[in-house]
Amino acid sequence: MGLTEQLGHPDPRRREAAARRVALRVWEPEAEEALGAALVRAAGAETDPGALAAQLDALPAVEAGLTDGDLHRLGLVRSDSPVLARLLARAGRLQISAPVRPSGAATLAVVRCLRGAPRTGLWLRTPDGAWTVLERIELYGRAADRLDSGCTGRVLLSGPGARGLGEWERLDADPRPRECVRGLRAPDPRVRALAAAGAADAAGAAGVGGAGVPVGAAGAGAPVADPEVGRMLCAALARAAVTESDPAALESELAALLGLAPFLGPPALALLHALDPATLPARARTCLDALLRPGRTG
């Protein structure tokens, strides 16, 4: 019985064990999509608290394979899981559905949530890359801490991109990590190399801690790094590196992993151990040696 079937097993302990196995691996893109869909189905129907917690905790391992439909269904799962809260916040996409108006240094807007569940304190990007902060959400005249998929509410936005919101129709929680993962799967090695080179910036995705509480900014106009995003990028980079045939792209992927070393976990490291240093170009071998060195800080 495969993992997808075990995630739907009648025994809740078998479902819980299968979900924990999902969290311990780096998966190929097709497996990410299949397991992500299976986890979403399982979580939507789950009645056992232990199995549900394991299913939600496993989602970051297959996050890159989740579709918009999967994210919408996850938004219907009622749980206080901080993992689910952060995942839905990272997926947030808002459509500006009425003219905006300035409110002091901030901007008021009526928005509809197209995807995920944005929370107060979340950093969002305009299409030109400027940052905004979701300061307040109102639903039916009452303050709320999140805006669920399909809901329309009034929000207060601040930050460098707030004053130009009238030019845009949409805001996204930082889309760069998903774009980076897609780039690492591209057939053109130049695209893979560029995606790897941008991974460190992509790891600076909008960060929310706990159940969506903002964890602050890592500099002027930028949010702090999100560890789950960092781990997702490390998994994608390690998977790309072990199948890479282009020396320049391989060097870029390993150098990016070295830059993201604090987020490099056992599943990605297990993949890197499959690389044979003797077959690598000198600079790539130097990076790999540093990544696999005993006692490496990470």
PDB file of C-alpha atoms in Angstrom:
ATOM      1  CA  MET A   1       0.000   0.000   0.000  1.00  0.00           C
ATOM      2  CA  GLY A   2       1.458   3.362  -1.064  1.00  0.00           C
ATOM      3  CA  LEU A   3       1.595   6.496   1.081  1.00  0.00           C
ATOM      4  CA  THR A   4      -1.363   8.120  -0.652  1.00  0.00           C
ATOM      5  CA  GLU A   5      -3.514   5.076   0.156  1.00  0.00           C
ATOM      6  CA  GLN A   6      -2.200   4.932   3.741  1.00  0.00           C
ATOM      7  CA  LEU A   7      -3.221   8.568   4.250  1.00  0.00           C
ATOM      8  CA  GLY A   8      -6.819   7.381   3.730  1.00  0.00           C
ATOM      9  CA  HIS A   9      -6.518   4.189   5.814  1.00  0.00           C
ATOM     10  CA  PRO A  10      -9.422   3.393   8.198  1.00  0.00           C
ATOM     11  CA  ASP A  11      -7.023   3.202  11.172  1.00  0.00           C
ATOM     12  CA  PRO A  12      -6.185   6.743  12.426  1.00  0.00           C
ATOM     13  CA  ARG A  13      -2.787   5.565  13.715  1.00  0.00           C
ATOM     14  CA  ARG A  14      -1.905   4.347  10.226  1.00  0.00           C
ATOM     15  CA  ARG A  15      -2.994   7.715   8.815  1.00  0.00           C
ATOM     16  CA  GLU A  16      -0.870   9.525  11.396  1.00  0.00           C
ATOM     17  CA  ALA A  17       2.189   7.365  10.683  1.00  0.00           C
ATOM     18  CA  ALA A  18       1.829   7.894   6.932  1.00  0.00           C
ATOM     19  CA  ALA A  19       1.671  11.675   7.374  1.00  0.00           C
ATOM     20  CA  ARG A  20       4.833  11.619   9.497  1.00  0.00           C
ATOM     21  CA  ARG A  21       6.595   9.643   6.764  1.00  0.00           C
ATOM     22  CA  VAL A  22       5.656  12.336   4.241  1.00  0.00           C
ATOM     23  CA  ALA A  23       7.386  14.950   6.394  1.00  0.00           C
ATOM     24  CA  LEU A  24      10.681  13.029   6.438  1.00  0.00           C
ATOM     25  CA  ARG A  25      11.486  13.107   2.705  1.00  0.00           C
ATOM     26  CA  VAL A  26      12.172  15.397  -0.218  1.00  0.00           C
ATOM     27  CA  TRP A  27       9.735  14.441  -2.976  1.00  0.00           C
ATOM     28  CA  GLU A  28       9.795  14.627  -6.748  1.00  0.00           C
ATOM     29  CA  PRO A  29       7.351  17.194  -8.215  1.00  0.00           C
ATOM     30  CA  GLU A  30       4.768  14.591  -9.277  1.00  0.00           C
ATOM     31  CA  ALA A  31       4.903  12.963  -5.841  1.00  0.00           C
ATOM     32  CA  GLU A  32       4.605  16.378  -4.155  1.00  0.00           C
ATOM     33  CA  GLU A  33       1.385  17.055  -6.038  1.00  0.00           C
ATOM     34  CA  ALA A  34      -0.092  13.597  -5.370  1.00  0.00           C
ATOM     35  CA  LEU A  35       0.850  13.569  -1.692  1.00  0.00           C
ATOM     36  CA  GLY A  36      -0.259  17.174  -1.227  1.00  0.00           C
ATOM     37  CA  ALA A  37      -3.692  16.376  -2.646  1.00  0.00           C
ATOM     38  CA  ALA A  38      -3.894  13.232  -0.473  1.00  0.00           C
ATOM     39  CA  LEU A  39      -2.954  15.180   2.671  1.00  0.00           C
ATOM     40  CA  VAL A  40      -5.560  17.831   1.903  1.00  0.00           C
ATOM     41  CA  ARG A  41      -8.250  15.169   1.395  1.00  0.00           C
ATOM     42  CA  ALA A  42      -7.229  13.432   4.599  1.00  0.00           C
ATOM     43  CA  ALA A  43      -7.164  16.640   6.661  1.00  0.00           C
ATOM     44  CA  GLY A  44     -10.560  17.689   5.332  1.00  0.00           C
ATOM     45  CA  ALA A  45     -12.143  14.444   6.516  1.00  0.00           C
ATOM     46  CA  GLU A  46     -10.056  13.790   9.648  1.00  0.00           C
ATOM     47  CA  THR A  47     -11.763  13.268  13.024  1.00  0.00           C
ATOM     48  CA  ASP A  48      -8.727  12.061  15.010  1.00  0.00           C
ATOM     49  CA  PRO A  49      -6.725  14.928  16.617  1.00  0.00           C
ATOM     50  CA  GLY A  50      -3.359  13.140  16.430  1.00  0.00           C
ATOM     51  CA  ALA A  51      -3.755  12.190  12.784  1.00  0.00           C
ATOM     52  CA  LEU A  52      -4.918  15.707  11.868  1.00  0.00           C
ATOM     53  CA  ALA A  53      -1.923  17.292  13.607  1.00  0.00           C
ATOM     54  CA  ALA A  54       0.464  14.979  11.725  1.00  0.00           C
ATOM     55  CA  GLN A  55      -1.247  15.694   8.393  1.00  0.00           C
ATOM     56  CA  LEU A  56      -1.003  19.461   8.867  1.00  0.00           C
ATOM     57  CA  ASP A  57       2.597  19.262  10.100  1.00  0.00           C
ATOM     58  CA  ALA A  58       3.516  17.340   6.912  1.00  0.00           C
ATOM     59  CA  LEU A  59       2.142  19.972   4.522  1.00  0.00           C
ATOM     60  CA  PRO A  60       5.346  22.089   4.283  1.00  0.00           C
ATOM     61  CA  ALA A  61       7.172  19.037   2.873  1.00  0.00           C
ATOM     62  CA  VAL A  62       4.889  19.108  -0.197  1.00  0.00           C
ATOM     63  CA  GLU A  63       3.932  22.800  -0.158  1.00  0.00           C
ATOM     64  CA  ALA A  64       5.336  23.472  -3.634  1.00  0.00           C
ATOM     65  CA  GLY A  65       2.902  20.907  -5.055  1.00  0.00           C
ATOM     66  CA  LEU A  66      -0.270  22.364  -3.516  1.00  0.00           C
ATOM     67  CA  THR A  67      -2.732  23.834  -6.023  1.00  0.00           C
ATOM     68  CA  ASP A  68      -5.019  26.826  -5.480  1.00  0.00           C
ATOM     69  CA  GLY A  69      -7.860  24.322  -5.043  1.00  0.00           C
ATOM     70  CA  ASP A  70      -5.876  22.493  -2.348  1.00  0.00           C
ATOM     71  CA  LEU A  71      -5.228  25.777  -0.545  1.00  0.00           C
ATOM     72  CA  HIS A  72      -8.917  26.693  -0.702  1.00  0.00           C
ATOM     73  CA  ARG A  73      -9.863  23.338   0.846  1.00  0.00           C
ATOM     74  CA  LEU A  74      -7.235  23.752   3.565  1.00  0.00           C
ATOM     75  CA  GLY A  75      -8.807  27.090   4.440  1.00  0.00           C
ATOM     76  CA  LEU A  76     -11.956  25.170   5.398  1.00  0.00           C
ATOM     77  CA  VAL A  77     -10.066  22.997   7.903  1.00  0.00           C
ATOM     78  CA  ARG A  78     -10.751  24.261  11.408  1.00  0.00           C
ATOM     79  CA  SER A  79      -7.602  23.896  13.456  1.00  0.00           C
ATOM     80  CA  ASP A  80      -5.383  26.064  15.629  1.00  0.00           C
ATOM     81  CA  SER A  81      -2.292  24.537  13.982  1.00  0.00           C
ATOM     82  CA  PRO A  82       0.412  27.207  13.597  1.00  0.00           C
ATOM     83  CA  VAL A  83       1.789  25.261  10.607  1.00  0.00           C
ATOM     84  CA  LEU A  84      -1.533  25.582   8.778  1.00  0.00           C
ATOM     85  CA  ALA A  85      -1.845  29.245   9.761  1.00  0.00           C
ATOM     86  CA  ARG A  86       1.584  30.091   8.344  1.00  0.00           C
ATOM     87  CA  LEU A  87       1.026  28.077   5.166  1.00  0.00           C
ATOM     88  CA  LEU A  88      -2.291  29.796   4.427  1.00  0.00           C
ATOM     89  CA  ALA A  89      -0.754  33.189   5.175  1.00  0.00           C
ATOM     90  CA  ARG A  90       2.163  32.510   2.797  1.00  0.00           C
ATOM     91  CA  ALA A  91      -0.342  31.613   0.073  1.00  0.00           C
ATOM     92  CA  GLY A  92      -2.399  34.790   0.551  1.00  0.00           C
ATOM     93  CA  ARG A  93      -3.617  36.622  -2.543  1.00  0.00           C
ATOM     94  CA  LEU A  94      -5.911  39.664  -2.387  1.00  0.00           C
ATOM     95  CA  GLN A  95      -7.891  41.307  -5.166  1.00  0.00           C
ATOM     96  CA  ILE A  96      -8.524  45.025  -4.705  1.00  0.00           C
ATOM     97  CA  SER A  97     -12.229  45.246  -5.487  1.00  0.00           C
ATOM     98  CA  ALA A  98     -13.018  48.958  -4.922  1.00  0.00           C
ATOM     99  CA  PRO A  99     -11.186  52.302  -5.223  1.00  0.00           C
ATOM    100  CA  VAL A 100      -8.658  52.768  -2.434  1.00  0.00           C
ATOM    101  CA  ARG A 101      -8.353  55.868  -0.294  1.00  0.00           C
ATOM    102  CA  PRO A 102      -5.460  57.214   1.789  1.00  0.00           C
ATOM    103  CA  SER A 103      -5.751  57.161   5.582  1.00  0.00           C
ATOM    104  CA  GLY A 104      -2.824  59.106   6.970  1.00  0.00           C
ATOM    105  CA  ALA A 105       0.360  57.205   6.154  1.00  0.00           C
ATOM    106  CA  ALA A 106      -1.670  54.099   5.284  1.00  0.00           C
ATOM    107  CA  THR A 107      -4.314  53.157   2.706  1.00  0.00           C
ATOM    108  CA  LEU A 108      -7.815  51.758   3.137  1.00  0.00           C
ATOM    109  CA  ALA A 109      -9.039  49.242   0.571  1.00  0.00           C
ATOM    110  CA  VAL A 110     -11.874  46.798   0.030  1.00  0.00           C
ATOM    111  CA  VAL A 111     -10.388  43.453  -0.967  1.00  0.00           C
ATOM    112  CA  ARG A 112     -11.517  39.942  -1.800  1.00  0.00           C
ATOM    113  CA  CYS A 113      -9.327  37.018  -0.752  1.00  0.00           C
ATOM    114  CA  LEU A 114      -8.593  34.864  -3.795  1.00  0.00           C
ATOM    115  CA  ARG A 115      -6.319  32.327  -2.118  1.00  0.00           C
ATOM    116  CA  GLY A 116      -4.998  31.309   1.283  1.00  0.00           C
ATOM    117  CA  ALA A 117      -5.887  33.156   4.482  1.00  0.00           C
ATOM    118  CA  PRO A 118      -3.923  36.419   4.905  1.00  0.00           C
ATOM    119  CA  ARG A 119      -3.504  37.558   8.505  1.00  0.00           C
ATOM    120  CA  THR A 120      -2.850  40.861  10.190  1.00  0.00           C
ATOM    121  CA  GLY A 121       0.850  41.636  10.205  1.00  0.00           C
ATOM    122  CA  LEU A 122       1.463  39.829   6.916  1.00  0.00           C
ATOM    123  CA  TRP A 123       3.756  41.415   4.329  1.00  0.00           C
ATOM    124  CA  LEU A 124       2.325  41.512   0.791  1.00  0.00           C
ATOM    125  CA  ARG A 125       3.816  42.593  -2.519  1.00  0.00           C
ATOM    126  CA  THR A 126       2.406  44.760  -5.269  1.00  0.00           C
ATOM    127  CA  PRO A 127       2.974  43.574  -8.862  1.00  0.00           C
ATOM    128  CA  ASP A 128       6.000  45.884  -9.129  1.00  0.00           C
ATOM    129  CA  GLY A 129       7.573  44.335  -6.022  1.00  0.00           C
ATOM    130  CA  ALA A 130       6.862  47.047  -3.432  1.00  0.00           C
ATOM    131  CA  TRP A 131       6.025  45.840   0.086  1.00  0.00           C
ATOM    132  CA  THR A 132       2.838  46.534   2.002  1.00  0.00           C
ATOM    133  CA  VAL A 133       1.811  45.427   5.497  1.00  0.00           C
ATOM    134  CA  LEU A 134      -1.699  44.193   6.315  1.00  0.00           C
ATOM    135  CA  GLU A 135      -2.292  46.297   9.405  1.00  0.00           C
ATOM    136  CA  ARG A 136      -6.008  45.695  10.014  1.00  0.00           C
ATOM    137  CA  ILE A 137      -8.861  43.556   8.677  1.00  0.00           C
ATOM    138  CA  GLU A 138     -12.558  44.358   9.128  1.00  0.00           C
ATOM    139  CA  LEU A 139     -15.398  41.939   8.297  1.00  0.00           C
ATOM    140  CA  TYR A 140     -18.939  43.284   8.578  1.00  0.00           C
ATOM    141  CA  GLY A 141     -17.626  46.200  10.624  1.00  0.00           C
ATOM    142  CA  ARG A 142     -15.749  44.020  13.122  1.00  0.00           C
ATOM    143  CA  ALA A 143     -12.017  43.508  13.484  1.00  0.00           C
ATOM    144  CA  ALA A 144     -10.713  40.104  12.372  1.00  0.00           C
ATOM    145  CA  ASP A 145      -7.265  38.534  12.454  1.00  0.00           C
ATOM    146  CA  ARG A 146      -7.561  36.713   9.107  1.00  0.00           C
ATOM    147  CA  LEU A 147      -9.389  36.928   5.806  1.00  0.00           C
ATOM    148  CA  ASP A 148     -10.492  33.547   4.513  1.00  0.00           C
ATOM    149  CA  SER A 149     -10.514  32.507   0.856  1.00  0.00           C
ATOM    150  CA  GLY A 150     -13.625  33.810  -0.889  1.00  0.00           C
ATOM    151  CA  CYS A 151     -14.337  36.491   1.723  1.00  0.00           C
ATOM    152  CA  THR A 152     -14.463  40.247   1.111  1.00  0.00           C
ATOM    153  CA  GLY A 153     -13.401  42.722   3.775  1.00  0.00           C
ATOM    154  CA  ARG A 154     -11.979  46.169   4.386  1.00  0.00           C
ATOM    155  CA  VAL A 155      -8.269  46.350   5.134  1.00  0.00           C
ATOM    156  CA  LEU A 156      -5.749  48.949   6.195  1.00  0.00           C
ATOM    157  CA  LEU A 157      -2.395  48.642   4.421  1.00  0.00           C
ATOM    158  CA  SER A 158       0.828  50.471   5.233  1.00  0.00           C
ATOM    159  CA  GLY A 159       4.418  50.304   4.069  1.00  0.00           C
ATOM    160  CA  PRO A 160       6.358  51.463   1.001  1.00  0.00           C
ATOM    161  CA  GLY A 161       3.822  50.129  -1.516  1.00  0.00           C
ATOM    162  CA  ALA A 162       0.655  51.381   0.202  1.00  0.00           C
ATOM    163  CA  ARG A 163       0.437  54.784  -1.468  1.00  0.00           C
ATOM    164  CA  GLY A 164       0.501  53.327  -4.992  1.00  0.00           C
ATOM    165  CA  LEU A 165      -2.200  50.700  -4.433  1.00  0.00           C
ATOM    166  CA  GLY A 166      -4.636  52.509  -6.708  1.00  0.00           C
ATOM    167  CA  GLU A 167      -2.538  51.353  -9.681  1.00  0.00           C
ATOM    168  CA  TRP A 168      -2.952  47.655  -8.920  1.00  0.00           C
ATOM    169  CA  GLU A 169      -5.689  45.040  -8.854  1.00  0.00           C
ATOM    170  CA  ARG A 170      -3.897  42.379  -6.836  1.00  0.00           C
ATOM    171  CA  LEU A 171      -1.547  41.825  -3.901  1.00  0.00           C
ATOM    172  CA  ASP A 172       0.314  38.615  -3.112  1.00  0.00           C
ATOM    173  CA  ALA A 173       2.100  37.212  -0.136  1.00  0.00           C
ATOM    174  CA  ASP A 174       5.646  36.957  -1.508  1.00  0.00           C
ATOM    175  CA  PRO A 175       5.396  34.805  -4.680  1.00  0.00           C
ATOM    176  CA  ARG A 176       9.166  34.449  -5.139  1.00  0.00           C
ATOM    177  CA  PRO A 177       9.681  31.098  -3.367  1.00  0.00           C
ATOM    178  CA  ARG A 178       7.178  29.311  -5.621  1.00  0.00           C
ATOM    179  CA  GLU A 179       8.646  31.026  -8.688  1.00  0.00           C
ATOM    180  CA  CYS A 180      12.108  29.909  -7.593  1.00  0.00           C
ATOM    181  CA  VAL A 181      10.957  26.291  -7.180  1.00  0.00           C
ATOM    182  CA  ARG A 182       9.385  26.369 -10.649  1.00  0.00           C
ATOM    183  CA  GLY A 183      12.596  27.815 -12.094  1.00  0.00           C
ATOM    184  CA  LEU A 184      14.647  25.003 -10.585  1.00  0.00           C
ATOM    185  CA  ARG A 185      12.499  22.542 -12.555  1.00  0.00           C
ATOM    186  CA  ALA A 186      12.975  24.351 -15.884  1.00  0.00           C
ATOM    187  CA  PRO A 187      14.589  22.464 -18.782  1.00  0.00           C
ATOM    188  CA  ASP A 188      16.976  25.371 -19.538  1.00  0.00           C
ATOM    189  CA  PRO A 189      20.055  25.236 -17.252  1.00  0.00           C
ATOM    190  CA  ARG A 190      20.384  29.011 -17.424  1.00  0.00           C
ATOM    191  CA  VAL A 191      16.915  29.364 -15.894  1.00  0.00           C
ATOM    192  CA  ARG A 192      17.853  26.861 -13.180  1.00  0.00           C
ATOM    193  CA  ALA A 193      21.044  28.784 -12.406  1.00  0.00           C
ATOM    194  CA  LEU A 194      19.153  32.084 -12.158  1.00  0.00           C
ATOM    195  CA  ALA A 195      16.485  30.530  -9.943  1.00  0.00           C
ATOM    196  CA  ALA A 196      19.180  29.185  -7.621  1.00  0.00           C
ATOM    197  CA  ALA A 197      20.929  32.561  -7.532  1.00  0.00           C
ATOM    198  CA  GLY A 198      17.656  34.171  -6.421  1.00  0.00           C
ATOM    199  CA  ALA A 199      16.939  31.618  -3.682  1.00  0.00           C
ATOM    200  CA  ALA A 200      18.466  33.647  -0.842  1.00  0.00           C
ATOM    201  CA  ASP A 201      16.197  36.603  -1.658  1.00  0.00           C
ATOM    202  CA  ALA A 202      13.227  34.272  -2.057  1.00  0.00           C
ATOM    203  CA  ALA A 203      13.839  32.901   1.444  1.00  0.00           C
ATOM    204  CA  GLY A 204      13.068  36.383   2.778  1.00  0.00           C
ATOM    205  CA  ALA A 205       9.372  35.666   2.272  1.00  0.00           C
ATOM    206  CA  ALA A 206       6.761  37.269   4.486  1.00  0.00           C
ATOM    207  CA  GLY A 207       7.215  35.866   7.985  1.00  0.00           C
ATOM    208  CA  VAL A 208       4.517  35.207  10.552  1.00  0.00           C
ATOM    209  CA  GLY A 209       5.156  33.413  13.792  1.00  0.00           C
ATOM    210  CA  GLY A 210       2.888  31.305  15.968  1.00  0.00           C
ATOM    211  CA  ALA A 211      -0.691  31.582  14.759  1.00  0.00           C
ATOM    212  CA  GLY A 212       0.035  34.453  12.412  1.00  0.00           C
ATOM    213  CA  VAL A 213       1.663  36.999  14.705  1.00  0.00           C
ATOM    214  CA  PRO A 214       4.114  39.130  12.718  1.00  0.00           C
ATOM    215  CA  VAL A 215       7.757  38.555  13.592  1.00  0.00           C
ATOM    216  CA  GLY A 216       8.982  41.921  12.350  1.00  0.00           C
ATOM    217  CA  ALA A 217      11.186  43.207   9.569  1.00  0.00           C
ATOM    218  CA  ALA A 218      14.729  42.297   8.646  1.00  0.00           C
ATOM    219  CA  GLY A 219      15.580  45.735   7.333  1.00  0.00           C
ATOM    220  CA  ALA A 220      13.902  48.694   5.686  1.00  0.00           C
ATOM    221  CA  GLY A 221      10.846  47.622   3.729  1.00  0.00           C
ATOM    222  CA  ALA A 222      11.472  43.855   3.873  1.00  0.00           C
ATOM    223  CA  PRO A 223      10.085  41.029   6.032  1.00  0.00           C
ATOM    224  CA  VAL A 224      12.172  38.506   7.898  1.00  0.00           C
ATOM    225  CA  ALA A 225      13.006  35.074   6.560  1.00  0.00           C
ATOM    226  CA  ASP A 226      10.434  32.329   7.062  1.00  0.00           C
ATOM    227  CA  PRO A 227      12.136  29.055   8.159  1.00  0.00           C
ATOM    228  CA  GLU A 228       9.521  26.885   6.428  1.00  0.00           C
ATOM    229  CA  VAL A 229      10.131  28.752   3.165  1.00  0.00           C
ATOM    230  CA  GLY A 230      13.863  28.288   3.671  1.00  0.00           C
ATOM    231  CA  ARG A 231      13.422  24.551   4.132  1.00  0.00           C
ATOM    232  CA  MET A 232      11.202  24.315   1.044  1.00  0.00           C
ATOM    233  CA  LEU A 233      13.848  26.087  -1.034  1.00  0.00           C
ATOM    234  CA  CYS A 234      16.621  23.882   0.363  1.00  0.00           C
ATOM    235  CA  ALA A 235      14.623  20.802  -0.600  1.00  0.00           C
ATOM    236  CA  ALA A 236      14.098  22.131  -4.134  1.00  0.00           C
ATOM    237  CA  LEU A 237      17.780  23.109  -4.489  1.00  0.00           C
ATOM    238  CA  ALA A 238      19.028  19.748  -3.205  1.00  0.00           C
ATOM    239  CA  ARG A 239      16.685  17.883  -5.542  1.00  0.00           C
ATOM    240  CA  ALA A 240      17.893  19.997  -8.452  1.00  0.00           C
ATOM    241  CA  ALA A 241      21.554  19.521  -7.524  1.00  0.00           C
ATOM    242  CA  VAL A 242      21.465  15.717  -7.420  1.00  0.00           C
ATOM    243  CA  THR A 243      20.049  15.575 -10.964  1.00  0.00           C
ATOM    244  CA  GLU A 244      21.958  18.552 -12.394  1.00  0.00           C
ATOM    245  CA  SER A 245      23.934  17.996 -15.601  1.00  0.00           C
ATOM    246  CA  ASP A 246      25.120  21.586 -16.159  1.00  0.00           C
ATOM    247  CA  PRO A 247      28.266  22.595 -14.198  1.00  0.00           C
ATOM    248  CA  ALA A 248      27.320  26.283 -13.892  1.00  0.00           C
ATOM    249  CA  ALA A 249      23.799  25.496 -12.682  1.00  0.00           C
ATOM    250  CA  LEU A 250      25.145  22.925 -10.217  1.00  0.00           C
ATOM    251  CA  GLU A 251      27.598  25.444  -8.790  1.00  0.00           C
ATOM    252  CA  SER A 252      24.782  27.985  -8.429  1.00  0.00           C
ATOM    253  CA  GLU A 253      22.525  25.443  -6.689  1.00  0.00           C
ATOM    254  CA  LEU A 254      25.191  24.347  -4.202  1.00  0.00           C
ATOM    255  CA  ALA A 255      26.266  27.938  -3.530  1.00  0.00           C
ATOM    256  CA  ALA A 256      22.616  28.837  -2.833  1.00  0.00           C
ATOM    257  CA  LEU A 257      22.348  25.914  -0.416  1.00  0.00           C
ATOM    258  CA  LEU A 258      25.439  27.154   1.379  1.00  0.00           C
ATOM    259  CA  GLY A 259      23.799  30.565   1.713  1.00  0.00           C
ATOM    260  CA  LEU A 260      20.643  28.938   3.093  1.00  0.00           C
ATOM    261  CA  ALA A 261      22.550  26.540   5.373  1.00  0.00           C
ATOM    262  CA  PRO A 262      20.612  27.539   8.541  1.00  0.00           C
ATOM    263  CA  PHE A 263      17.481  26.078   6.901  1.00  0.00           C
ATOM    264  CA  LEU A 264      19.120  22.910   5.569  1.00  0.00           C
ATOM    265  CA  GLY A 265      17.420  19.942   7.230  1.00  0.00           C
ATOM    266  CA  PRO A 266      18.014  16.177   7.235  1.00  0.00           C
ATOM    267  CA  PRO A 267      15.829  15.385   4.172  1.00  0.00           C
ATOM    268  CA  ALA A 268      17.805  17.753   1.928  1.00  0.00           C
ATOM    269  CA  LEU A 269      21.126  16.701   3.448  1.00  0.00           C
ATOM    270  CA  ALA A 270      20.304  13.059   2.734  1.00  0.00           C
ATOM    271  CA  LEU A 271      20.019  13.936  -0.954  1.00  0.00           C
ATOM    272  CA  LEU A 272      23.318  15.822  -0.966  1.00  0.00           C
ATOM    273  CA  HIS A 273      25.132  12.791   0.460  1.00  0.00           C
ATOM    274  CA  ALA A 274      24.288  11.014  -2.814  1.00  0.00           C
ATOM    275  CA  LEU A 275      26.572  13.402  -4.748  1.00  0.00           C
ATOM    276  CA  ASP A 276      30.065  12.121  -5.512  1.00  0.00           C
ATOM    277  CA  PRO A 277      32.551  14.939  -4.779  1.00  0.00           C
ATOM    278  CA  ALA A 278      35.117  13.370  -7.135  1.00  0.00           C
ATOM    279  CA  THR A 279      32.856  14.043 -10.124  1.00  0.00           C
ATOM    280  CA  LEU A 280      32.184  17.713  -9.312  1.00  0.00           C
ATOM    281  CA  PRO A 281      33.914  20.866 -10.598  1.00  0.00           C
ATOM    282  CA  ALA A 282      36.274  22.409  -8.048  1.00  0.00           C
ATOM    283  CA  ARG A 283      34.006  25.254  -6.887  1.00  0.00           C
ATOM    284  CA  ALA A 284      30.970  23.000  -6.617  1.00  0.00           C
ATOM    285  CA  ARG A 285      33.040  20.479  -4.635  1.00  0.00           C
ATOM    286  CA  THR A 286      34.119  23.231  -2.239  1.00  0.00           C
ATOM    287  CA  CYS A 287      30.482  24.142  -1.596  1.00  0.00           C
ATOM    288  CA  LEU A 288      29.479  20.513  -1.098  1.00  0.00           C
ATOM    289  CA  ASP A 289      32.361  19.909   1.306  1.00  0.00           C
ATOM    290  CA  ALA A 290      31.264  22.915   3.373  1.00  0.00           C
ATOM    291  CA  LEU A 291      27.634  21.712   3.400  1.00  0.00           C
ATOM    292  CA  LEU A 292      28.514  18.178   4.504  1.00  0.00           C
ATOM    293  CA  ARG A 293      31.296  19.114   6.920  1.00  0.00           C
ATOM    294  CA  PRO A 294      30.742  17.600  10.401  1.00  0.00           C
ATOM    295  CA  GLY A 295      29.799  20.263  12.914  1.00  0.00           C
ATOM    296  CA  ARG A 296      28.517  22.632  10.199  1.00  0.00           C
ATOM    297  CA  THR A 297      26.438  25.378  11.746  1.00  0.00           C
ATOM    298  CA  GLY A 298      22.827  25.140  10.558  1.00  0.00           C
TER     299      GLY A 298
END
